[in-house]
Amino acid sequence: MSAPDVERLPAALARRIALAAQGFAEPRPTGPVAVRQLRRMTERLAVIQIDSVNVLSRSHYLPAFSRLGAYPRTALDDLTARRHAVFEYWAHEASFLPVRLQPFLRWRMAAAAEHAWGNMVRIQEERPGFVAEVLDRVRATGPLKASDLAGPRPDRPGSMWNWHEGKVALEWLFFTGEITATHRTTAFEKVYDLTERVLPPAVLQTPTPDPVDAVRELVRTAARALGVATERDLRDYFRLRPEAARQAVTELADAGELLPADVAGWGAPAWLDPEARRPRWVRARALLSPFDSLVWERPRVERIFGFRYRLEIYTPAAKRVHGYYVLPFLLGDQLVARVDLKADRQAGVLRVQAAHGEEGIDRPLVAAALVDELRLMADWLELDDVDVLDRGDLASDLRRASGESLALRA
């Protein structure tokens, strides 16, 4: 069988394909968002990254808001904590994933010593008896939090992995798949239990695939979630190793499940999902979490949108260009602006600490659309008002649009 012709895609079409694959080519629901729609979104994205920063909202709540608009966050909690349609594991980073993918990640669990890091591996090597004791306690007493095993923390001020030994042991067991997260507390603390007491029986009874077959399914899933992607994009979605991902791409291409494409301006070979939608236009309006799967791989963002985006949370304040927790703003099929947001819950205000627009945008149009999205977000976060600080080249336009919007509402 001859190799398929390489399809040449205009950059604008590739961008629309990518947005459609990520759920931005459909209008938001006009009525209340149901669990069914949230489940469909998690299946479409496959990976929803978790992060503990809460200056605006826990990041895993934001992708659904970006795509569906205001929805009850308790409904997303319900998918994980009660229905267990979604489970937590290391995928792109710490992530929520549809439970159907759990068997396809067991190879990573089985090879935890190769894929885990630092203290997790060390504690199993140096104190296997302690790890076994922690597992026995979970088995005997049921769900357990790391704070239930509180002990002295290592003296590493400022470290994000400043875990005490009980937490390290639990995370090793979590990485190996012997325990999993049954839910998160209101303080975002993970609650662990035996995997067989949490996941649905149908998932537990699914035979463990061969690692080669498992990686192929993960690449297939990534291709559907991305629409059109380079090999690096595909492997980054689940943080796969290059050689394994490359083999999977070759096998999927041979089977006709990936089609070769040449996207104008990308400068790298691309692969197209044969079933990807090709919308003629995208009329999205969305604020995107820094950890949203549309923007988490910064080279891909720059390649598709011409949008240079860097996370500045760990940059000293004096050296930040755009702010601490900066969300790109998607309007139509372009990333047109970015805003540094903070939910001031005590004051009941969504604070726009800085606003910057991209070169060449229609500033009044972008500002008006952004004000509408900020008000929608404020309502969703149960905040009473939006306060725009005078920082950034779009701030004055945003303040003007905000004032005009208030006048129209009065």
Coordinates of C-alpha atoms in Angstrom, one line a residue:
M1 CA 0.0 0.0 0.0
S2 CA 1.4 3.4 -1.0
A3 CA 2.0 6.1 1.5
P4 CA -0.8 8.7 1.6
D5 CA -0.1 12.1 0.1
V6 CA 1.0 14.8 2.5
E7 CA -1.9 17.3 2.9
R8 CA -0.9 20.9 2.8
L9 CA -2.9 22.9 5.3
P10 CA -3.1 26.7 5.5
A11 CA -2.1 27.9 9.0
A12 CA -5.5 29.4 9.6
L13 CA -7.3 26.1 8.9
A14 CA -4.8 24.2 11.1
R15 CA -5.6 26.7 13.9
R16 CA -9.4 26.2 13.5
I17 CA -8.9 22.4 13.5
A18 CA -6.9 22.6 16.7
L19 CA -9.5 24.8 18.3
A20 CA -12.4 22.5 17.3
A21 CA -10.5 19.5 18.7
Q22 CA -10.3 21.3 22.0
G23 CA -14.0 22.2 22.1
F24 CA -14.0 25.8 21.0
A25 CA -15.9 25.5 17.7
E26 CA -19.2 24.9 19.4
P27 CA -21.4 27.5 21.0
R28 CA -21.7 27.5 24.8
P29 CA -24.8 25.9 26.2
T30 CA -27.7 28.4 26.6
G31 CA -29.2 26.6 29.5
P32 CA -27.8 25.0 32.7
V33 CA -24.7 22.9 32.2
A34 CA -25.3 19.3 33.1
V35 CA -23.0 16.5 34.2
R36 CA -23.4 15.0 30.7
Q37 CA -21.7 18.0 29.1
L38 CA -18.9 18.0 31.7
R39 CA -18.3 14.3 31.0
R40 CA -18.2 14.9 27.3
M41 CA -15.7 17.7 27.8
T42 CA -13.4 15.5 29.9
E43 CA -13.6 12.7 27.3
R44 CA -12.7 15.2 24.6
L45 CA -9.7 16.7 26.4
A46 CA -8.7 13.5 28.1
V47 CA -6.2 15.4 30.3
I48 CA -7.2 18.2 32.7
Q49 CA -4.1 19.5 34.5
I50 CA -4.3 20.1 38.3
D51 CA -2.4 22.8 40.0
S52 CA -2.6 24.1 43.6
V53 CA -2.3 27.8 42.8
N54 CA -5.6 29.4 43.9
V55 CA -5.1 33.1 43.3
L56 CA -8.1 33.0 40.9
S57 CA -9.5 29.5 41.0
R58 CA -8.1 26.0 41.2
S59 CA -6.9 25.5 37.6
H60 CA -8.9 22.3 36.9
Y61 CA -12.2 24.2 37.2
L62 CA -11.2 26.7 34.5
P63 CA -11.2 24.5 31.3
A64 CA -14.9 23.7 31.7
F65 CA -15.7 27.4 32.3
S66 CA -13.7 28.4 29.2
R67 CA -15.6 26.0 27.0
L68 CA -19.1 25.8 28.6
G69 CA -19.4 29.1 30.5
A70 CA -20.7 29.3 34.0
Y71 CA -21.4 25.8 35.5
P72 CA -21.6 24.4 39.0
R73 CA -18.2 23.4 40.2
T74 CA -19.7 20.8 42.4
A75 CA -20.8 19.0 39.3
L76 CA -17.2 18.6 38.3
D77 CA -16.3 17.4 41.8
D78 CA -19.1 14.9 41.4
L79 CA -17.4 13.3 38.4
T80 CA -14.3 12.6 40.5
A81 CA -15.5 12.1 44.1
R82 CA -18.8 10.3 43.7
R83 CA -19.2 9.0 40.2
H84 CA -15.5 8.2 39.7
A85 CA -15.9 8.8 36.0
V86 CA -12.6 10.7 36.3
F87 CA -9.5 9.7 38.2
E88 CA -6.3 11.4 39.2
Y89 CA -2.8 10.5 38.0
W90 CA 0.4 11.8 36.5
A91 CA -0.3 12.3 32.8
H92 CA 0.8 15.7 31.4
E93 CA 1.5 16.7 35.0
A94 CA -0.8 15.9 37.9
S95 CA -4.1 15.5 36.0
F96 CA -7.7 14.3 36.0
L97 CA -8.4 11.8 33.3
P98 CA -11.4 9.7 32.1
V99 CA -11.2 6.3 33.9
R100 CA -11.1 4.5 30.6
L101 CA -7.5 5.5 30.4
Q102 CA -6.4 4.0 33.7
P103 CA -5.4 0.6 32.1
F104 CA -3.3 2.5 29.5
L105 CA -1.2 4.1 32.2
R106 CA -0.5 0.9 34.2
W107 CA 2.8 0.5 32.4
R108 CA 3.9 3.8 34.0
M109 CA 2.7 2.6 37.4
A110 CA 4.6 -0.7 37.0
A111 CA 7.8 1.2 36.1
A112 CA 7.4 3.8 38.8
A113 CA 11.1 3.6 39.7
E114 CA 11.9 4.8 36.2
H115 CA 9.3 7.5 36.0
A116 CA 8.8 8.9 39.5
W117 CA 11.4 11.2 41.0
G118 CA 13.4 12.3 44.0
N119 CA 12.1 11.4 47.4
M120 CA 9.4 9.1 46.1
V121 CA 12.0 6.7 44.6
R122 CA 14.4 7.2 47.5
I123 CA 11.9 6.3 50.3
Q124 CA 11.0 3.0 48.6
E125 CA 14.6 2.1 48.2
E126 CA 15.7 3.2 51.7
R127 CA 12.5 2.6 53.8
P128 CA 10.4 -0.1 52.1
G129 CA 9.1 -1.2 55.5
F130 CA 7.7 2.2 56.2
V131 CA 6.0 2.3 52.8
A132 CA 4.5 -1.1 53.5
E133 CA 3.2 0.1 56.9
V134 CA 1.5 3.1 55.2
L135 CA -0.2 0.8 52.7
D136 CA -1.3 -1.5 55.5
R137 CA -2.8 1.4 57.3
V138 CA -4.8 2.5 54.3
R139 CA -5.9 -1.1 53.8
A140 CA -7.0 -1.5 57.4
T141 CA -8.5 2.0 58.2
G142 CA -9.7 3.3 54.9
P143 CA -9.3 6.7 53.3
L144 CA -6.2 8.6 54.5
K145 CA -4.8 12.1 54.1
A146 CA -1.2 13.0 54.3
S147 CA -2.0 15.2 57.3
D148 CA -3.1 12.0 59.1
L149 CA 0.6 10.9 58.9
A150 CA 2.0 14.3 59.7
G151 CA 5.7 14.3 60.6
P152 CA 8.6 16.7 60.4
R153 CA 9.1 18.2 57.0
P154 CA 12.6 18.4 55.4
D155 CA 14.2 21.8 55.9
R156 CA 13.9 23.1 52.4
P157 CA 12.1 26.4 52.6
G158 CA 10.4 27.5 49.4
S159 CA 10.4 24.0 47.9
M160 CA 7.1 23.0 46.2
W161 CA 8.0 19.4 47.1
N162 CA 8.6 20.0 50.8
W163 CA 6.8 16.8 51.8
H164 CA 7.1 14.9 55.1
E165 CA 7.8 11.2 54.9
G166 CA 4.2 10.1 55.2
K167 CA 3.2 12.2 52.2
V168 CA 6.2 10.9 50.2
A169 CA 5.2 7.3 51.0
L170 CA 1.6 8.0 50.0
E171 CA 2.7 9.6 46.7
W172 CA 5.0 6.6 45.9
L173 CA 2.0 4.3 46.4
F174 CA -0.1 6.6 44.4
F175 CA 2.4 6.6 41.5
T176 CA 2.5 2.8 41.6
G177 CA -1.3 2.6 41.4
E178 CA -1.7 0.7 44.6
I179 CA -3.7 3.6 46.0
T180 CA -5.5 6.4 44.2
A181 CA -7.2 9.6 45.1
T182 CA -10.8 9.2 46.2
H183 CA -11.4 13.0 46.3
R184 CA -9.9 16.3 47.4
T185 CA -10.9 18.1 50.5
T186 CA -12.1 21.7 50.5
A187 CA -8.5 22.7 51.4
F188 CA -7.4 20.7 48.2
E189 CA -5.8 18.0 50.2
K190 CA -5.7 14.6 48.5
V191 CA -7.6 11.7 50.2
Y192 CA -6.1 8.3 49.3
D193 CA -7.6 4.9 49.3
L194 CA -6.9 1.5 47.8
T195 CA -7.5 1.6 44.0
E196 CA -9.8 -1.3 44.1
R197 CA -12.1 0.5 46.5
V198 CA -12.3 3.6 44.3
L199 CA -12.3 2.8 40.6
P200 CA -15.3 1.2 38.9
P201 CA -15.2 -2.6 38.7
A202 CA -15.3 -2.5 34.8
V203 CA -12.1 -0.5 34.8
L204 CA -10.4 -2.7 37.4
Q205 CA -11.3 -5.9 35.4
T206 CA -9.9 -4.5 32.1
P207 CA -6.8 -6.5 31.2
T208 CA -3.6 -4.6 31.3
P209 CA -2.5 -3.8 27.8
D210 CA 1.1 -4.4 26.5
P211 CA 3.0 -1.1 27.0
V212 CA 3.4 -0.7 23.2
D213 CA -0.4 -1.0 22.8
A214 CA -0.9 1.4 25.7
V215 CA 1.3 4.1 24.3
R216 CA -0.3 3.8 21.0
E217 CA -3.7 4.4 22.6
L218 CA -2.4 7.4 24.5
V219 CA -1.0 8.9 21.2
R220 CA -4.3 8.2 19.5
T221 CA -6.1 10.0 22.3
A222 CA -3.7 12.9 22.1
A223 CA -4.2 13.1 18.3
R224 CA -8.0 13.4 18.8
A225 CA -7.6 16.1 21.5
L226 CA -5.2 18.1 19.4
G227 CA -6.7 17.7 15.9
V228 CA -3.4 18.5 14.1
A229 CA 0.0 18.2 15.8
T230 CA 3.7 17.6 15.5
E231 CA 5.2 14.4 16.9
R232 CA 6.5 16.5 19.8
D233 CA 2.9 17.8 20.5
L234 CA 1.6 14.3 20.5
R235 CA 4.1 12.9 22.9
D236 CA 4.0 15.9 25.2
Y237 CA 0.2 15.5 25.9
F238 CA 0.9 12.5 28.1
R239 CA 4.6 13.2 28.6
L240 CA 5.7 10.1 26.6
R241 CA 9.3 9.2 25.8
P242 CA 10.4 10.1 22.3
E243 CA 11.2 6.6 21.0
A244 CA 8.0 5.1 22.3
A245 CA 5.9 7.9 20.9
R246 CA 7.7 7.8 17.6
Q247 CA 6.9 4.1 17.2
A248 CA 3.2 4.7 18.1
V249 CA 3.0 7.5 15.5
T250 CA 4.5 5.3 12.8
E251 CA 2.1 2.5 13.6
L252 CA -1.0 4.8 13.7
A253 CA 0.1 6.4 10.4
D254 CA 0.6 2.9 8.8
A255 CA -3.0 2.1 9.9
G256 CA -4.4 5.3 8.5
E257 CA -5.3 6.7 11.9
L258 CA -2.9 9.6 11.4
L259 CA -2.5 11.4 8.2
P260 CA 0.7 13.3 7.3
A261 CA 0.3 17.1 6.9
D262 CA 2.4 20.1 6.0
V263 CA 1.1 23.2 7.8
A264 CA 2.2 26.5 6.4
G265 CA 4.7 28.2 8.7
W266 CA 5.0 25.4 11.2
G267 CA 8.5 24.3 10.1
A268 CA 8.0 20.7 11.3
P269 CA 6.0 17.7 9.9
A270 CA 2.5 17.4 11.3
W271 CA 0.0 14.7 11.8
L272 CA -3.8 15.1 11.2
D273 CA -6.6 13.2 12.9
P274 CA -8.6 11.9 10.0
E275 CA -11.9 12.6 11.9
A276 CA -10.9 16.1 12.9
R277 CA -13.5 18.8 12.3
R278 CA -12.5 21.5 9.8
P279 CA -14.7 24.5 10.7
R280 CA -15.0 27.4 8.3
W281 CA -14.9 29.8 11.3
V282 CA -14.5 29.7 15.1
R283 CA -16.4 32.3 17.2
A284 CA -15.0 31.5 20.6
R285 CA -14.7 33.9 23.6
A286 CA -12.7 32.4 26.5
L287 CA -10.2 33.2 29.2
L288 CA -7.7 30.3 29.4
S289 CA -6.0 28.9 32.5
P290 CA -2.2 28.9 32.1
F291 CA -2.6 25.1 32.5
D292 CA -5.3 24.7 29.8
S293 CA -4.4 22.0 27.3
L294 CA -4.9 24.5 24.5
V295 CA -1.9 26.6 25.8
W296 CA 0.2 24.4 28.1
E297 CA 2.8 23.6 25.5
R298 CA 4.3 27.1 24.8
P299 CA 6.1 26.3 21.5
R300 CA 2.8 25.0 20.1
V301 CA 1.0 28.1 21.2
E302 CA 3.6 30.3 19.4
R303 CA 3.4 28.1 16.3
I304 CA -0.4 28.1 16.0
F305 CA -1.3 31.6 17.3
G306 CA 1.9 33.6 17.0
F307 CA 1.4 34.3 20.7
R308 CA 4.5 34.2 22.9
Y309 CA 3.4 33.0 26.4
R310 CA 5.4 32.4 29.5
L311 CA 4.3 31.5 33.0
E312 CA 5.7 34.1 35.4
I313 CA 4.5 32.7 38.7
Y314 CA 8.1 31.7 39.7
T315 CA 9.6 34.9 38.2
P316 CA 10.6 37.6 40.8
A317 CA 7.9 40.3 40.8
A318 CA 10.2 43.0 39.6
K319 CA 11.1 41.0 36.5
R320 CA 7.6 40.0 35.4
V321 CA 6.4 41.3 32.1
H322 CA 2.7 40.6 32.2
G323 CA 2.0 39.5 35.8
Y324 CA 1.7 36.7 38.2
Y325 CA -1.4 34.6 37.1
V326 CA -1.9 35.6 33.5
L327 CA -4.7 34.2 31.3
P328 CA -4.7 34.4 27.5
F329 CA -7.9 35.7 26.0
L330 CA -9.3 33.8 23.0
L331 CA -11.6 35.8 20.7
G332 CA -12.7 34.2 17.5
D333 CA -9.8 32.0 16.5
Q334 CA -7.0 34.2 17.8
L335 CA -5.4 34.9 21.1
V336 CA -5.8 38.6 21.3
A337 CA -4.9 39.7 24.8
R338 CA -3.8 38.5 28.3
V339 CA -4.9 39.5 31.7
D340 CA -3.4 39.0 35.2
L341 CA -6.3 38.1 37.4
K342 CA -6.9 37.7 41.1
A343 CA -10.1 36.8 42.9
D344 CA -10.2 39.0 46.0
R345 CA -12.7 36.9 47.8
Q346 CA -12.7 39.0 51.0
A347 CA -13.7 42.1 49.0
G348 CA -15.9 40.2 46.6
V349 CA -14.0 41.6 43.6
L350 CA -12.3 40.1 40.5
R351 CA -9.2 42.2 40.1
V352 CA -7.6 42.7 36.7
Q353 CA -4.1 43.5 37.9
A354 CA -2.8 44.1 34.4
A355 CA -4.2 43.9 30.8
H356 CA -2.1 43.6 27.6
G357 CA -3.3 43.4 24.0
E358 CA -1.6 41.8 21.1
E359 CA -0.3 44.0 18.2
G360 CA -2.8 44.9 15.5
I361 CA -6.0 44.1 17.4
D362 CA -9.2 46.2 17.3
R363 CA -8.8 47.4 20.8
P364 CA -12.3 48.7 21.5
L365 CA -13.8 45.4 20.2
V366 CA -11.4 43.3 22.2
A367 CA -11.9 45.3 25.3
A368 CA -15.7 45.1 25.1
A369 CA -15.6 41.3 24.6
L370 CA -13.1 40.9 27.4
V371 CA -15.2 42.9 29.8
D372 CA -18.2 40.7 29.1
E373 CA -16.1 37.6 29.7
L374 CA -14.7 39.0 32.9
R375 CA -18.2 39.8 34.2
L376 CA -19.3 36.3 33.4
M377 CA -16.3 34.9 35.3
A378 CA -16.9 37.2 38.3
D379 CA -20.5 35.9 38.5
W380 CA -19.3 32.3 38.2
L381 CA -16.8 32.9 41.0
E382 CA -19.6 34.6 43.1
L383 CA -17.8 37.9 43.1
D384 CA -19.8 41.1 43.0
D385 CA -17.6 43.3 40.8
V386 CA -14.7 43.6 38.4
D387 CA -11.9 46.1 39.2
V388 CA -9.5 47.0 36.4
L389 CA -6.2 48.4 37.6
D390 CA -4.4 50.9 35.3
R391 CA -1.5 48.5 34.3
G392 CA -0.8 47.3 30.8
D393 CA -1.4 48.7 27.4
L394 CA -5.0 47.5 27.2
A395 CA -6.0 48.7 30.7
S396 CA -7.3 52.1 29.6
D397 CA -9.4 50.5 26.9
L398 CA -10.7 47.9 29.3
R399 CA -11.5 50.5 32.0
R400 CA -13.4 52.6 29.3
A401 CA -15.3 49.5 28.1
S402 CA -16.1 48.5 31.7
G403 CA -17.5 52.0 32.4
E404 CA -19.6 52.0 29.3
S405 CA -20.9 48.5 30.2
L406 CA -21.9 49.8 33.6
A407 CA -23.6 52.8 32.1
L408 CA -25.6 50.5 29.7
R409 CA -26.6 48.3 32.7
A410 CA -27.7 51.2 34.9

